[in-house]
XYZ file of C-alpha atoms in Angstrom:
196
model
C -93.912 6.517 -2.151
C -93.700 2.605 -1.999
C -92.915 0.525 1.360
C -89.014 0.740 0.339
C -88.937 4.101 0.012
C -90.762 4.945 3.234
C -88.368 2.859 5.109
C -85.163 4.369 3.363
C -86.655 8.149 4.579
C -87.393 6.850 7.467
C -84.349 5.659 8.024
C -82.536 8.651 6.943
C -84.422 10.429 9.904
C -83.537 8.056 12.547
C -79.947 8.645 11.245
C -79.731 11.538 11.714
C -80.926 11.850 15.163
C -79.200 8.556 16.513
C -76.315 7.745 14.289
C -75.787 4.183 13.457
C -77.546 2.888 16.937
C -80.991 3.130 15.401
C -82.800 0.083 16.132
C -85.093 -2.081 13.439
C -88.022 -1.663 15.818
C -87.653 2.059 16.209
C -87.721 2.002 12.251
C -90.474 -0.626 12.057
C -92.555 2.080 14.587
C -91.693 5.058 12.351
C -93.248 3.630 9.272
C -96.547 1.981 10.714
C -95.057 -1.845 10.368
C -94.094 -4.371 12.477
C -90.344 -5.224 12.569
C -90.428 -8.060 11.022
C -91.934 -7.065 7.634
C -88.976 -4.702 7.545
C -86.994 -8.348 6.559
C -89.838 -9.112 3.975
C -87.924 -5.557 2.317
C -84.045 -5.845 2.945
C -81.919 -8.222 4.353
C -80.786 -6.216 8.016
C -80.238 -2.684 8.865
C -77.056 -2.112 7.534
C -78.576 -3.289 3.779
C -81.450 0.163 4.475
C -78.329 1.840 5.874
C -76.018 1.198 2.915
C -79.002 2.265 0.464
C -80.398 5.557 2.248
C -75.998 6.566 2.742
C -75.336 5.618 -0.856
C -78.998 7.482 -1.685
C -77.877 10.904 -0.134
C -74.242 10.908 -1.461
C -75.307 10.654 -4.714
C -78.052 13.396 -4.381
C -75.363 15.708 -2.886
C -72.912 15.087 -5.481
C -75.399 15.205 -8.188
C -77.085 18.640 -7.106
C -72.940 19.306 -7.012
C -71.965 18.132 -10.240
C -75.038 20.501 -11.192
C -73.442 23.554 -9.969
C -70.355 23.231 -11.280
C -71.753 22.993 -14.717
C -73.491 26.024 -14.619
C -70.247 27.117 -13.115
C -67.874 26.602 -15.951
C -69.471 29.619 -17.810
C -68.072 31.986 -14.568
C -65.122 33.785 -14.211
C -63.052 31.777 -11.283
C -64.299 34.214 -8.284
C -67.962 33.706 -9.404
C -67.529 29.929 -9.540
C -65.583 29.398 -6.346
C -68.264 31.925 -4.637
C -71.176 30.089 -6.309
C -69.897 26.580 -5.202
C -69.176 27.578 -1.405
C -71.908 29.115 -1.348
C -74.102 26.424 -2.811
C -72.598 23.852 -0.323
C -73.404 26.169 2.950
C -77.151 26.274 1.595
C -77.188 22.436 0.974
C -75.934 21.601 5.061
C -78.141 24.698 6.355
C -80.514 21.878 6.449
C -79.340 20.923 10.250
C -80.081 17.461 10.026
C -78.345 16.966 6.491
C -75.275 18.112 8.258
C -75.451 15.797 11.032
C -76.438 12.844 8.668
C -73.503 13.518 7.138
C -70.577 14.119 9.728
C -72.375 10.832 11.237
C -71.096 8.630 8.476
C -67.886 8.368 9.600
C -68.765 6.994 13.061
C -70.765 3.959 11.898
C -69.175 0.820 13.828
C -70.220 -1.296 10.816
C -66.180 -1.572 9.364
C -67.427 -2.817 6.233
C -70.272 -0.090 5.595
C -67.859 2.833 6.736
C -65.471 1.520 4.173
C -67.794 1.227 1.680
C -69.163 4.739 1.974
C -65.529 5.576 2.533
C -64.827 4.508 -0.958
C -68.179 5.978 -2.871
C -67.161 9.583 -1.345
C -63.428 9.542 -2.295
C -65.067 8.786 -6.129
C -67.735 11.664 -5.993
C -65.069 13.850 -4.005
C -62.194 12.553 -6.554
C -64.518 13.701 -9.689
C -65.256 17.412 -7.699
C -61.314 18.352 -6.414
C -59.863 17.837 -10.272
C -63.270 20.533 -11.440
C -62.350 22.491 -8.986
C -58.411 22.297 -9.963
C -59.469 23.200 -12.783
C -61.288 26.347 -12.117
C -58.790 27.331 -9.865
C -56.182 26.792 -12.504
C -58.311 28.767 -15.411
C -58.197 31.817 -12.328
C -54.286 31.467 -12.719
C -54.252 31.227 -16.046
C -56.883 34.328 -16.963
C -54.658 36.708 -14.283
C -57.933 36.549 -11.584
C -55.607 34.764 -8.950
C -52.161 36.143 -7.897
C -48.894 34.866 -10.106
C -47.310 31.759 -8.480
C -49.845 31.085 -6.570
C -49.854 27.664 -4.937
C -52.229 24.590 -5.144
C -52.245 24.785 -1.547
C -54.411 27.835 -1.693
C -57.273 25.588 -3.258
C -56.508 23.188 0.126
C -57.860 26.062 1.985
C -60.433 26.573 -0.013
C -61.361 23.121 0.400
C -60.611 23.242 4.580
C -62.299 26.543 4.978
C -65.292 24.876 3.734
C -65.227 22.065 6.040
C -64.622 24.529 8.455
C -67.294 26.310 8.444
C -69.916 23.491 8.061
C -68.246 22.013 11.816
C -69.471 25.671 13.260
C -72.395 24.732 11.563
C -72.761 21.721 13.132
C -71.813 23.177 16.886
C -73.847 26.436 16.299
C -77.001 25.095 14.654
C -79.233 28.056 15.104
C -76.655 31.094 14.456
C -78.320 34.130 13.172
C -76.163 35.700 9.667
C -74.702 32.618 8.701
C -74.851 33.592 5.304
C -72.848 37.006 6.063
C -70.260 35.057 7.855
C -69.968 32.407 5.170
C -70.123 35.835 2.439
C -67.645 36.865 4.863
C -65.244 34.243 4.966
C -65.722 33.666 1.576
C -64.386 37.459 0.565
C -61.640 37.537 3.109
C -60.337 33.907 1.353
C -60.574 35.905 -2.204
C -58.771 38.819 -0.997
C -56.030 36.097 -0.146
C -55.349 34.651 -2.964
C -56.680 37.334 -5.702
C -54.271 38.750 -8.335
C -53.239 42.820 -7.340
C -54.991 44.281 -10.206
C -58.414 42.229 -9.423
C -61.409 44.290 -7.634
């Protein structure tokens, strides 16, 4: 791994664990350097910050984009399973999570926006997928007749849900039955009669 690189991790770490506060001489420690050969690199710490943020959305939505490939060969339940499953495996990593729900409390206006704007792309790209699935579901007879978009809203929120009692309960035992759990009592919502 070259200087960069090392930097970019480290700063990922540091993130994670303080948020935007992280100082260049905490960073400069981390990697063995002094701080200022971290200038000889980037420009400031919100140039590493913008790279490692930008670095780790794209590896999320890529691993993502992945899944809903293989996905498009499922029948909706599978797919919409698979996915929330997927995405409670990918933030079971406890300091991915917090990395991620610390984004949106970075002071720096013009990095928040920026980020802002890459993750309403990536997230733009993954709602009209999973519209899509959802809609195939209506369409094959898997999800009730007249059901609502809204129901793929709380899809989308019951997700997010669960990954904030992630984020408050860290070290809970059967998260993955709970998530199964949730997951199952969300199908049995919104599934067509005839479904089992």
């Amino acid at each position: 791994m070259d200087k960069k690189q090392q930097i970019i991790q480290a700063a990922y770490e540091l993130f994670c664990l303080k948020g935007y506060h992280l100082s260049m001489a905490e960073l400069a420690n981390m990697v063995g350097i002094k701080t200022p050969s971290l200038y000889s690199h980037f420009s400031g710490k919100d140039q590493i910050l913008e790279l490692m943020i930008n670095e780790e959305i794209n590896r999320y939505f890529d691993c993502l984009n992945s899944k809903l490939i293989s996905a498009e060969s499922m029948s909706c339940k599978q797919a919409m399973k698979n996915l929330f499953l997927f995405v409670m495996e990918y933030f079971g990593d406890f300091s991915r999570l917090r990395f991620w729900r610390t984004i949106p409390l970075v002071s720096n206006e013009q990095l928040i926006e920026k980020c802002g704007q890459l993750i309403a792309e990536k997230d733009q790209i993954y709602h009209k997928r999973m519209r899509q699935c959802f809609m195939n579901g209506v369409n094959n007879g898997e999800l009730r007749p007249g059901i609502s978009e809204s129901a793929l809203t709380l899809y989308l929120v019951m997700t997010q849900g669960i990954l904030d009692g992630m984020l408050l309960y860290p070290k809970e035992n059967g998260r993955n039955t709970l998530a199964t759990q949730v997951f199952d009592a969300y199908w049995e919502s919104v599934r067509a009669i005839q479904e089992r």
